[in-house]
PDB file of C-alpha atoms and ligand atoms in Angstrom:
ATOM      1  CA  UNK A 189      87.468   9.581  62.698  1.00 93.00           C
ATOM      2  CA  UNK A 190      85.517   6.347  62.018  1.00 96.00           C
ATOM      3  CA  UNK A 191      85.252   5.115  58.754  1.00 98.00           C
ATOM      4  CA  UNK A 192      81.828   4.590  58.103  1.00 98.00           C
ATOM      5  CA  UNK A 193      80.340   1.124  56.314  1.00 98.00           C
ATOM      6  CA  UNK A 194      77.625   0.703  54.302  1.00 98.00           C
ATOM      7  CA  UNK A 195      75.183  -1.838  56.172  1.00 98.00           C
ATOM      8  CA  UNK A 196      73.555  -3.205  52.952  1.00 98.00           C
ATOM      9  CA  UNK A 197      76.587  -3.779  50.593  1.00 98.00           C
ATOM     10  CA  UNK A 198      79.698  -3.605  53.241  1.00 98.00           C
ATOM     11  CA  UNK A 199      81.219  -0.934  51.638  1.00 98.00           C
ATOM     12  CA  UNK A 200      83.833   1.410  53.704  1.00 98.00           C
ATOM     13  CA  UNK A 201      84.177   4.866  53.275  1.00 98.00           C
ATOM     14  CA  UNK A 202      87.294   7.164  53.747  1.00 98.00           C
ATOM     15  CA  UNK A 203      87.243   8.381  57.440  1.00 98.00           C
ATOM     16  CA  UNK A 204      85.134  11.195  58.214  1.00 98.00           C
ATOM     17  CA  UNK A 205      83.138  13.059  61.101  1.00 97.00           C
ATOM     18  CA  UNK A 206      79.987  12.310  60.016  1.00 97.00           C
ATOM     19  CA  UNK A 207      78.557   9.560  57.586  1.00 97.00           C
ATOM     20  CA  UNK A 208      78.291   9.901  53.746  1.00 97.00           C
ATOM     21  CA  UNK A 209      74.995  11.581  52.450  1.00 96.00           C
ATOM     22  CA  UNK A 210      74.310   8.156  50.718  1.00 98.00           C
ATOM     23  CA  UNK A 211      75.917   5.152  49.325  1.00 98.00           C
ATOM     24  CA  UNK A 212      76.811   5.295  45.689  1.00 98.00           C
ATOM     25  CA  UNK A 213      77.181   1.387  45.524  1.00 98.00           C
ATOM     26  CA  UNK A 214      73.563   0.914  46.604  1.00 98.00           C
ATOM     27  CA  UNK A 215      71.963   3.831  44.818  1.00 98.00           C
ATOM     28  CA  UNK A 216      73.355   1.961  41.466  1.00 97.00           C
ATOM     29  CA  UNK A 217      71.137  -0.153  39.725  1.00 96.00           C
ATOM     30  CA  UNK A 218      72.730  -3.529  40.870  1.00 97.00           C
ATOM     31  CA  UNK A 219      71.965  -2.808  44.439  1.00 97.00           C
ATOM     32  CA  UNK A 220      69.399  -1.461  46.610  1.00 97.00           C
ATOM     33  CA  UNK A 221      69.198   1.097  49.232  1.00 97.00           C
ATOM     34  CA  UNK A 222      67.811  -0.491  52.794  1.00 95.00           C
ATOM     35  CA  UNK A 223      64.199  -0.050  52.518  1.00 93.00           C
ATOM     36  CA  UNK A 224      64.360   1.302  56.137  1.00 95.00           C
ATOM     37  CA  UNK A 225      66.721   3.868  54.787  1.00 96.00           C
ATOM     38  CA  UNK A 226      70.190   4.030  54.591  1.00 98.00           C
ATOM     39  CA  UNK A 227      72.267   3.235  57.398  1.00 98.00           C
ATOM     40  CA  UNK A 228      75.796   2.882  58.520  1.00 98.00           C
ATOM     41  CA  UNK A 229      78.207   1.140  60.821  1.00 98.00           C
ATOM     42  CA  UNK A 230      81.844   0.908  61.933  1.00 98.00           C
ATOM     43  CA  UNK A 231      84.486  -1.356  62.378  1.00 98.00           C
ATOM     44  CA  UNK A 232      84.318  -0.149  66.375  1.00 98.00           C
ATOM     45  CA  UNK A 233      80.546  -0.834  66.654  1.00 98.00           C
ATOM     46  CA  UNK A 234      80.687  -4.315  64.693  1.00 98.00           C
ATOM     47  CA  UNK A 235      83.450  -5.388  66.909  1.00 98.00           C
ATOM     48  CA  UNK A 236      81.100  -5.482  70.081  1.00 98.00           C
ATOM     49  CA  UNK A 237      78.503  -7.791  68.205  1.00 98.00           C
ATOM     50  CA  UNK A 238      80.737  -9.715  65.404  1.00 98.00           C
ATOM     51  CA  UNK A 239      83.485 -12.116  65.115  1.00 98.00           C
ATOM     52  CA  UNK A 240      85.704 -13.573  62.290  1.00 98.00           C
ATOM     53  CA  UNK A 241      85.216 -17.194  61.075  1.00 98.00           C
ATOM     54  CA  UNK A 242      87.291 -19.671  58.895  1.00 98.00           C
ATOM     55  CA  UNK A 243      86.928 -22.764  57.337  1.00 98.00           C
ATOM     56  CA  UNK A 244      89.772 -24.810  55.198  1.00 98.00           C
ATOM     57  CA  UNK A 245      87.992 -25.765  51.499  1.00 98.00           C
ATOM     58  CA  UNK A 246      90.943 -27.724  50.499  1.00 98.00           C
ATOM     59  CA  UNK A 247      95.104 -27.495  51.241  1.00 98.00           C
ATOM     60  CA  UNK A 248      96.068 -23.979  50.482  1.00 98.00           C
ATOM     61  CA  UNK A 249      92.775 -22.400  50.498  1.00 98.00           C
ATOM     62  CA  UNK A 250      90.802 -21.241  53.576  1.00 98.00           C
ATOM     63  CA  UNK A 251      87.475 -19.305  53.439  1.00 98.00           C
ATOM     64  CA  UNK A 252      87.272 -16.011  56.039  1.00 98.00           C
ATOM     65  CA  UNK A 253      83.667 -15.042  56.768  1.00 98.00           C
ATOM     66  CA  UNK A 254      81.928 -12.699  59.593  1.00 98.00           C
ATOM     67  CA  UNK A 255      79.279 -14.258  62.102  1.00 98.00           C
ATOM     68  CA  UNK A 256      76.458 -13.075  62.173  1.00 98.00           C
ATOM     69  CA  UNK A 257      76.681 -12.593  58.553  1.00 98.00           C
ATOM     70  CA  UNK A 258      76.997  -9.012  57.483  1.00 98.00           C
ATOM     71  CA  UNK A 259      75.895  -7.254  54.390  1.00 98.00           C
ATOM     72  CA  UNK A 260      75.725  -9.286  51.140  1.00 98.00           C
ATOM     73  CA  UNK A 261      77.419 -12.013  53.325  1.00 98.00           C
ATOM     74  CA  UNK A 262      80.257 -13.234  51.188  1.00 98.00           C
ATOM     75  CA  UNK A 263      83.406 -14.800  52.496  1.00 98.00           C
ATOM     76  CA  UNK A 264      86.938 -13.987  51.216  1.00 98.00           C
ATOM     77  CA  UNK A 265      89.228 -16.516  50.214  1.00 99.00           C
ATOM     78  CA  UNK A 266      92.896 -17.161  51.594  1.00 98.00           C
ATOM     79  CA  UNK A 267      95.047 -18.784  48.876  1.00 98.00           C
ATOM     80  CA  UNK A 268      98.397 -19.714  49.664  1.00 98.00           C
ATOM     81  CA  UNK A 269     100.624 -18.425  47.513  1.00 98.00           C
ATOM     82  CA  UNK A 270     104.661 -19.658  48.719  1.00 97.00           C
ATOM     83  CA  UNK A 271     105.304 -18.245  51.999  1.00 97.00           C
ATOM     84  CA  UNK A 272     102.224 -15.961  52.057  1.00 98.00           C
ATOM     85  CA  UNK A 273      98.784 -16.023  50.925  1.00 98.00           C
ATOM     86  CA  UNK A 274      96.682 -13.939  48.052  1.00 98.00           C
ATOM     87  CA  UNK A 275      93.431 -12.665  49.578  1.00 99.00           C
ATOM     88  CA  UNK A 276      90.713 -13.225  47.109  1.00 99.00           C
ATOM     89  CA  UNK A 277      87.901 -11.138  47.375  1.00 98.00           C
ATOM     90  CA  UNK A 278      87.303  -9.402  50.694  1.00 98.00           C
ATOM     91  CA  UNK A 279      84.936  -8.725  53.809  1.00 98.00           C
ATOM     92  CA  UNK A 280      84.028  -5.578  55.648  1.00 98.00           C
ATOM     93  CA  UNK A 281      84.813  -6.960  59.214  1.00 98.00           C
ATOM     94  CA  UNK A 282      88.170  -7.169  60.309  1.00 98.00           C
ATOM     95  CA  UNK A 283      89.241  -8.128  64.100  1.00 98.00           C
ATOM     96  CA  UNK A 284      92.414  -8.853  66.227  1.00 98.00           C
ATOM     97  CA  UNK A 285      91.573 -12.529  65.857  1.00 98.00           C
ATOM     98  CA  UNK A 286      91.495 -12.609  62.285  1.00 98.00           C
ATOM     99  CA  UNK A 287      94.735 -10.486  61.729  1.00 98.00           C
ATOM    100  CA  UNK A 288      96.506 -12.930  64.250  1.00 98.00           C
ATOM    101  CA  UNK A 289      95.434 -15.673  62.305  1.00 98.00           C
ATOM    102  CA  UNK A 290      95.954 -14.430  58.670  1.00 98.00           C
ATOM    103  CA  UNK A 291      99.877 -13.528  60.310  1.00 98.00           C
ATOM    104  CA  UNK A 292     100.193 -16.917  61.495  1.00 98.00           C
ATOM    105  CA  UNK A 293      99.457 -18.328  57.956  1.00 98.00           C
ATOM    106  CA  UNK A 294     102.099 -16.168  56.554  1.00 98.00           C
ATOM    107  CA  UNK A 295     100.086 -12.917  56.148  1.00 98.00           C
ATOM    108  CA  UNK A 296      98.909 -11.054  52.783  1.00 98.00           C
ATOM    109  CA  UNK A 297     101.138 -10.696  49.834  1.00 98.00           C
ATOM    110  CA  UNK A 298      98.421  -9.392  47.943  1.00 98.00           C
ATOM    111  CA  UNK A 299      94.743  -8.565  47.760  1.00 99.00           C
ATOM    112  CA  UNK A 300      92.595  -9.193  44.681  1.00 99.00           C
ATOM    113  CA  UNK A 301      88.745  -8.652  44.368  1.00 98.00           C
ATOM    114  CA  UNK A 302      86.255  -9.438  41.556  1.00 98.00           C
ATOM    115  CA  UNK A 303      84.005  -6.855  41.517  1.00 98.00           C
ATOM    116  CA  UNK A 304      82.964  -3.288  43.469  1.00 98.00           C
ATOM    117  CA  UNK A 305      80.362  -5.106  45.633  1.00 98.00           C
ATOM    118  CA  UNK A 306      83.403  -7.047  47.704  1.00 98.00           C
ATOM    119  CA  UNK A 307      85.776  -4.149  47.932  1.00 98.00           C
ATOM    120  CA  UNK A 308      84.386  -4.245  51.328  1.00 98.00           C
ATOM    121  CA  UNK A 309      87.174  -2.837  53.867  1.00 98.00           C
ATOM    122  CA  UNK A 310      90.212  -3.733  51.548  1.00 98.00           C
ATOM    123  CA  UNK A 311      92.014  -0.562  52.685  1.00 98.00           C
ATOM    124  CA  UNK A 312      91.790  -1.775  56.258  1.00 98.00           C
ATOM    125  CA  UNK A 313      92.883  -5.419  55.121  1.00 98.00           C
ATOM    126  CA  UNK A 314      95.945  -3.898  52.952  1.00 98.00           C
ATOM    127  CA  UNK A 315      97.001  -1.583  55.638  1.00 98.00           C
ATOM    128  CA  UNK A 316      97.060  -4.396  58.290  1.00 98.00           C
ATOM    129  CA  UNK A 317      99.581  -6.427  56.345  1.00 98.00           C
ATOM    130  CA  UNK A 318     101.224  -4.049  53.769  1.00 98.00           C
ATOM    131  CA  UNK A 319      99.622  -5.663  50.974  1.00 98.00           C
ATOM    132  CA  UNK A 320      99.089  -4.027  47.220  1.00 98.00           C
ATOM    133  CA  UNK A 321      95.450  -4.369  46.189  1.00 99.00           C
ATOM    134  CA  UNK A 322      94.724  -5.398  42.523  1.00 99.00           C
ATOM    135  CA  UNK A 323      91.561  -3.885  40.884  1.00 98.00           C
ATOM    136  CA  UNK A 324      90.549  -3.892  37.009  1.00 98.00           C
ATOM    137  CA  UNK A 325      90.819  -0.275  36.151  1.00 98.00           C
ATOM    138  CA  UNK A 326      87.223  -0.776  33.899  1.00 98.00           C
ATOM    139  CA  UNK A 327      85.823  -0.562  37.594  1.00 98.00           C
ATOM    140  CA  UNK A 328      88.145   2.413  38.864  1.00 98.00           C
ATOM    141  CA  UNK A 329      84.842   4.774  39.407  1.00 98.00           C
ATOM    142  CA  UNK A 330      83.171   2.347  42.020  1.00 98.00           C
ATOM    143  CA  UNK A 331      86.304   2.882  44.605  1.00 98.00           C
ATOM    144  CA  UNK A 332      84.688   4.377  47.437  1.00 98.00           C
ATOM    145  CA  UNK A 333      87.649   4.730  49.868  1.00 98.00           C
ATOM    146  CA  UNK A 334      90.683   5.306  47.548  1.00 98.00           C
ATOM    147  CA  UNK A 335      94.483   4.281  48.828  1.00 98.00           C
ATOM    148  CA  UNK A 336      97.930   4.477  47.346  1.00 98.00           C
ATOM    149  CA  UNK A 337      98.159   0.501  47.795  1.00 98.00           C
ATOM    150  CA  UNK A 338      95.548  -0.039  45.187  1.00 98.00           C
ATOM    151  CA  UNK A 339      97.267  -0.891  41.909  1.00 98.00           C
ATOM    152  CA  UNK A 340      94.411  -0.811  39.292  1.00 98.00           C
ATOM    153  CA  UNK A 341      95.383  -3.214  35.875  1.00 98.00           C
ATOM    154  CA  UNK A 342      94.363  -3.444  32.360  1.00 98.00           C
ATOM    155  CA  UNK A 343      94.213  -5.900  29.996  1.00 97.00           C
ATOM    156  CA  UNK A 344      92.637  -9.303  29.935  1.00 98.00           C
ATOM    157  CA  UNK A 345      94.886 -11.182  32.279  1.00 98.00           C
ATOM    158  CA  UNK A 346      97.366 -10.433  34.870  1.00 98.00           C
ATOM    159  CA  UNK A 347      99.702 -13.355  37.060  1.00 98.00           C
ATOM    160  CA  UNK A 348      99.979 -11.731  40.667  1.00 98.00           C
ATOM    161  CA  UNK A 349     102.032 -14.691  42.089  1.00 97.00           C
ATOM    162  CA  UNK A 350     103.193 -17.820  40.326  1.00 97.00           C
ATOM    163  CA  UNK A 351      99.833 -20.069  39.150  1.00 98.00           C
ATOM    164  CA  UNK A 352      97.878 -17.459  40.383  1.00 98.00           C
ATOM    165  CA  UNK A 353      95.897 -15.497  37.241  1.00 98.00           C
ATOM    166  CA  UNK A 354      93.409 -12.940  37.266  1.00 98.00           C
ATOM    167  CA  UNK A 355      91.196 -13.112  34.306  1.00 98.00           C
ATOM    168  CA  UNK A 356      88.840 -10.258  33.490  1.00 98.00           C
ATOM    169  CA  UNK A 357      85.460 -11.693  32.180  1.00 98.00           C
ATOM    170  CA  UNK A 358      83.492  -8.561  32.670  1.00 98.00           C
ATOM    171  CA  UNK A 359      79.590  -9.385  32.967  1.00 98.00           C
ATOM    172  CA  UNK A 360      78.102  -8.395  35.992  1.00 98.00           C
ATOM    173  CA  UNK A 361      80.728  -5.137  35.989  1.00 98.00           C
ATOM    174  CA  UNK A 362      82.730  -3.919  33.212  1.00 98.00           C
ATOM    175  CA  UNK A 363      86.100  -5.083  34.918  1.00 98.00           C
ATOM    176  CA  UNK A 364      84.595  -8.039  36.500  1.00 98.00           C
ATOM    177  CA  UNK A 365      87.384 -10.610  37.088  1.00 98.00           C
ATOM    178  CA  UNK A 366      88.060 -13.893  38.310  1.00 98.00           C
ATOM    179  CA  UNK A 367      91.014 -15.622  39.602  1.00 99.00           C
ATOM    180  CA  UNK A 368      92.799 -18.915  38.497  1.00 98.00           C
ATOM    181  CA  UNK A 369      94.567 -21.014  40.974  1.00 98.00           C
ATOM    182  CA  UNK A 370      96.739 -23.687  39.092  1.00 98.00           C
ATOM    183  CA  UNK A 371      97.384 -25.792  41.818  1.00 98.00           C
ATOM    184  CA  UNK A 372      93.896 -25.726  43.309  1.00 98.00           C
ATOM    185  CA  UNK A 373      91.932 -29.003  43.260  1.00 98.00           C
ATOM    186  CA  UNK A 374      95.124 -31.235  44.239  1.00 97.00           C
ATOM    187  CA  UNK A 375      96.851 -29.434  40.754  1.00 98.00           C
ATOM    188  CA  UNK A 376      93.406 -30.193  38.351  1.00 98.00           C
ATOM    189  CA  UNK A 377      92.940 -26.346  38.663  1.00 98.00           C
ATOM    190  CA  UNK A 378      90.408 -24.086  40.742  1.00 98.00           C
ATOM    191  CA  UNK A 379      88.362 -20.840  39.672  1.00 98.00           C
ATOM    192  CA  UNK A 380      87.693 -18.545  42.255  1.00 98.00           C
ATOM    193  CA  UNK A 381      84.866 -16.779  40.669  1.00 98.00           C
ATOM    194  CA  UNK A 382      82.984 -14.425  42.962  1.00 97.00           C
ATOM    195  CA  UNK A 383      79.629 -12.867  41.512  1.00 96.00           C
ATOM    196  CA  UNK A 384      81.183 -13.088  38.083  1.00 98.00           C
ATOM    197  CA  UNK A 385      80.455 -16.722  37.640  1.00 98.00           C
ATOM    198  CA  UNK A 386      77.944 -17.433  40.222  1.00 98.00           C
ATOM    199  CA  UNK A 387      77.798 -20.725  41.704  1.00 98.00           C
ATOM    200  CA  UNK A 388      74.257 -21.909  42.470  1.00 97.00           C
ATOM    201  CA  UNK A 389      72.615 -24.184  44.718  1.00 97.00           C
ATOM    202  CA  UNK A 390      72.509 -26.725  42.305  1.00 97.00           C
ATOM    203  CA  UNK A 391      76.443 -26.739  41.359  1.00 97.00           C
ATOM    204  CA  UNK A 392      75.855 -25.085  38.029  1.00 98.00           C
ATOM    205  CA  UNK A 393      76.587 -21.451  37.581  1.00 98.00           C
ATOM    206  CA  UNK A 394      74.524 -18.482  36.244  1.00 98.00           C
ATOM    207  CA  UNK A 395      75.311 -15.145  35.269  1.00 98.00           C
ATOM    208  CA  UNK A 396      73.560 -11.855  36.316  1.00 97.00           C
ATOM    209  CA  UNK A 397      73.668  -8.419  35.701  1.00 97.00           C
ATOM    210  CA  UNK A 398      72.008  -7.740  39.004  1.00 97.00           C
ATOM    211  CA  UNK A 399      71.444 -10.504  41.427  1.00 97.00           C
ATOM    212  CA  UNK A 400      69.519  -8.634  44.136  1.00 96.00           C
ATOM    213  CA  UNK A 401      67.344  -6.909  41.405  1.00 96.00           C
ATOM    214  CA  UNK A 402      66.817 -10.130  38.690  1.00 96.00           C
ATOM    215  CA  UNK A 403      68.549  -8.209  35.928  1.00 97.00           C
ATOM    216  CA  UNK A 404      69.806 -10.678  33.501  1.00 96.00           C
ATOM    217  CA  UNK A 405      72.968 -10.583  31.610  1.00 98.00           C
ATOM    218  CA  UNK A 406      72.780 -10.651  27.678  1.00 98.00           C
ATOM    219  CA  UNK A 407      73.979 -13.509  25.588  1.00 98.00           C
ATOM    220  CA  UNK A 408      76.814 -11.954  24.388  1.00 98.00           C
ATOM    221  CA  UNK A 409      78.318 -11.379  27.792  1.00 98.00           C
ATOM    222  CA  UNK A 410      77.998 -14.513  28.759  1.00 98.00           C
ATOM    223  CA  UNK A 411      79.733 -16.065  25.671  1.00 98.00           C
ATOM    224  CA  UNK A 412      82.503 -13.739  26.602  1.00 98.00           C
ATOM    225  CA  UNK A 413      82.783 -15.303  29.783  1.00 98.00           C
ATOM    226  CA  UNK A 414      82.835 -18.792  28.362  1.00 98.00           C
ATOM    227  CA  UNK A 415      85.298 -17.736  26.022  1.00 98.00           C
ATOM    228  CA  UNK A 416      87.709 -16.069  28.480  1.00 98.00           C
ATOM    229  CA  UNK A 417      87.859 -19.054  30.271  1.00 98.00           C
ATOM    230  CA  UNK A 418      87.836 -21.747  27.432  1.00 97.00           C
ATOM    231  CA  UNK A 419      91.828 -22.100  27.868  1.00 97.00           C
ATOM    232  CA  UNK A 420      92.182 -22.391  31.423  1.00 98.00           C
ATOM    233  CA  UNK A 421      91.932 -25.913  33.186  1.00 98.00           C
ATOM    234  CA  UNK A 422      90.085 -26.320  36.200  1.00 98.00           C
ATOM    235  CA  UNK A 423      88.038 -28.857  38.022  1.00 98.00           C
ATOM    236  CA  UNK A 424      86.742 -26.842  41.203  1.00 98.00           C
ATOM    237  CA  UNK A 425      84.915 -23.569  41.150  1.00 98.00           C
ATOM    238  CA  UNK A 426      84.774 -21.233  44.570  1.00 98.00           C
ATOM    239  CA  UNK A 427      81.770 -18.960  44.468  1.00 98.00           C
ATOM    240  CA  UNK A 428      81.520 -16.089  47.027  1.00 98.00           C
ATOM    241  CA  UNK A 429      79.849 -18.129  50.062  1.00 98.00           C
ATOM    242  CA  UNK A 430      81.436 -20.962  52.075  1.00 98.00           C
ATOM    243  CA  UNK A 431      78.811 -22.788  50.594  1.00 97.00           C
ATOM    244  CA  UNK A 432      78.855 -22.284  47.253  1.00 98.00           C
ATOM    245  CA  UNK A 433      81.285 -24.513  45.837  1.00 98.00           C
ATOM    246  CA  UNK A 434      81.539 -26.813  42.986  1.00 98.00           C
ATOM    247  CA  UNK A 435      84.326 -29.567  43.886  1.00 98.00           C
ATOM    248  CA  UNK A 436      84.819 -31.358  40.654  1.00 98.00           C
ATOM    249  CA  UNK A 437      83.970 -31.407  36.997  1.00 98.00           C
ATOM    250  CA  UNK A 438      83.547 -27.382  37.201  1.00 98.00           C
ATOM    251  CA  UNK A 439      84.602 -27.092  33.379  1.00 98.00           C
ATOM    252  CA  UNK A 440      81.781 -29.480  32.309  1.00 98.00           C
ATOM    253  CA  UNK A 441      79.790 -27.390  34.844  1.00 98.00           C
ATOM    254  CA  UNK A 442      80.185 -24.106  33.296  1.00 98.00           C
ATOM    255  CA  UNK A 443      79.727 -25.420  29.744  1.00 98.00           C
ATOM    256  CA  UNK A 444      76.245 -26.950  30.820  1.00 98.00           C
ATOM    257  CA  UNK A 445      75.345 -23.917  32.184  1.00 98.00           C
ATOM    258  CA  UNK A 446      76.185 -21.366  29.533  1.00 98.00           C
ATOM    259  CA  UNK A 447      74.081 -23.545  27.379  1.00 98.00           C
ATOM    260  CA  UNK A 448      71.472 -23.448  29.866  1.00 97.00           C
ATOM    261  CA  UNK A 449      71.486 -20.300  30.193  1.00 97.00           C
ATOM    262  CA  UNK A 450      71.778 -18.726  26.561  1.00 97.00           C
ATOM    263  CA  UNK A 451      68.652 -21.482  25.676  1.00 96.00           C
ATOM    264  CA  UNK A 452      66.598 -20.006  28.875  1.00 96.00           C
ATOM    265  CA  UNK A 453      66.807 -16.346  27.493  1.00 95.00           C
ATOM    266  CA  UNK A 454      66.360 -17.237  23.703  1.00 94.00           C
ATOM    267  CA  UNK A 455      62.883 -18.919  23.802  1.00 89.00           C
ATOM    268  CA  UNK A 456      60.368 -20.534  26.033  1.00 89.00           C
ATOM    269  CA  UNK A 457      61.183 -23.565  28.437  1.00 84.00           C
ATOM    270  CA  UNK A 458      60.932 -27.001  26.615  1.00 76.00           C
ATOM    271  CA  UNK A 459      57.988 -28.787  28.184  1.00 75.00           C
ATOM    272  CA  UNK A 460      58.653 -31.346  30.715  1.00 68.00           C
ATOM    273  CA  UNK A 461      57.975 -34.765  28.961  1.00 66.00           C
TER     274      UNK A 461
HETATM  275 ZN1   ZN B 215      75.832   0.324  50.147  1.00 72.35          ZN
HETATM  276 ZN1   ZN B 216      77.931  -8.201  42.726  1.00 72.35          ZN
END
């Protein structure tokens, strides 16, 4: 039986004879239903048209994506963790080449995902490597394909490997999580931020309830994200796409961006001189 994948958000559903009647992730206000109508694909179909892509961002950190771009278009990150790797966020596409390459790199010791838009084909990746999947319990209702490998965690932080800590920030999703990598950026620390702290093309960040539908986040939620990250040292911020990276001074970029955001939703923009 095929496991259908929504072509708009990339979420994989449990194996079924017929496609699901709709995609609950796309029907919710933070996403949107394909204007041409709900459409589905499968891994088998995608393997005729897509392939996996890799890019090393820095020693110990490799991006894993899909070409041509699929659904939301995010890439996952493979973070070195001893003799294995943690997969941060996930992609819908899985092929033999990616599985062989990841295995040669030491496989996956764990998968952790920032929020439901990137749950993607997490169960396929988990089954290929026997890896547990760490998801924040507050977003439990958005898991479309459940699996015994999913470990729902509660609370505000969880260290999943030495120097790799999940930090629940909320915001975009109630269980919105980022990953702090202590050894990243040559030991200065890196933040792997998904859509929770969204890296913009100007090397600053922003925060939204819905990115495609332009629904902003409230001031309290943005302040909470800043508070949650206050005590964590980091220099680099790795966003959800290959090119959304702040290579240095990420801490300052975050502080500046929080001030800019709060000013922007509090009153009219300052006039240019
Ligand atoms: Zn969808
Ligand atoms: Zn999202």
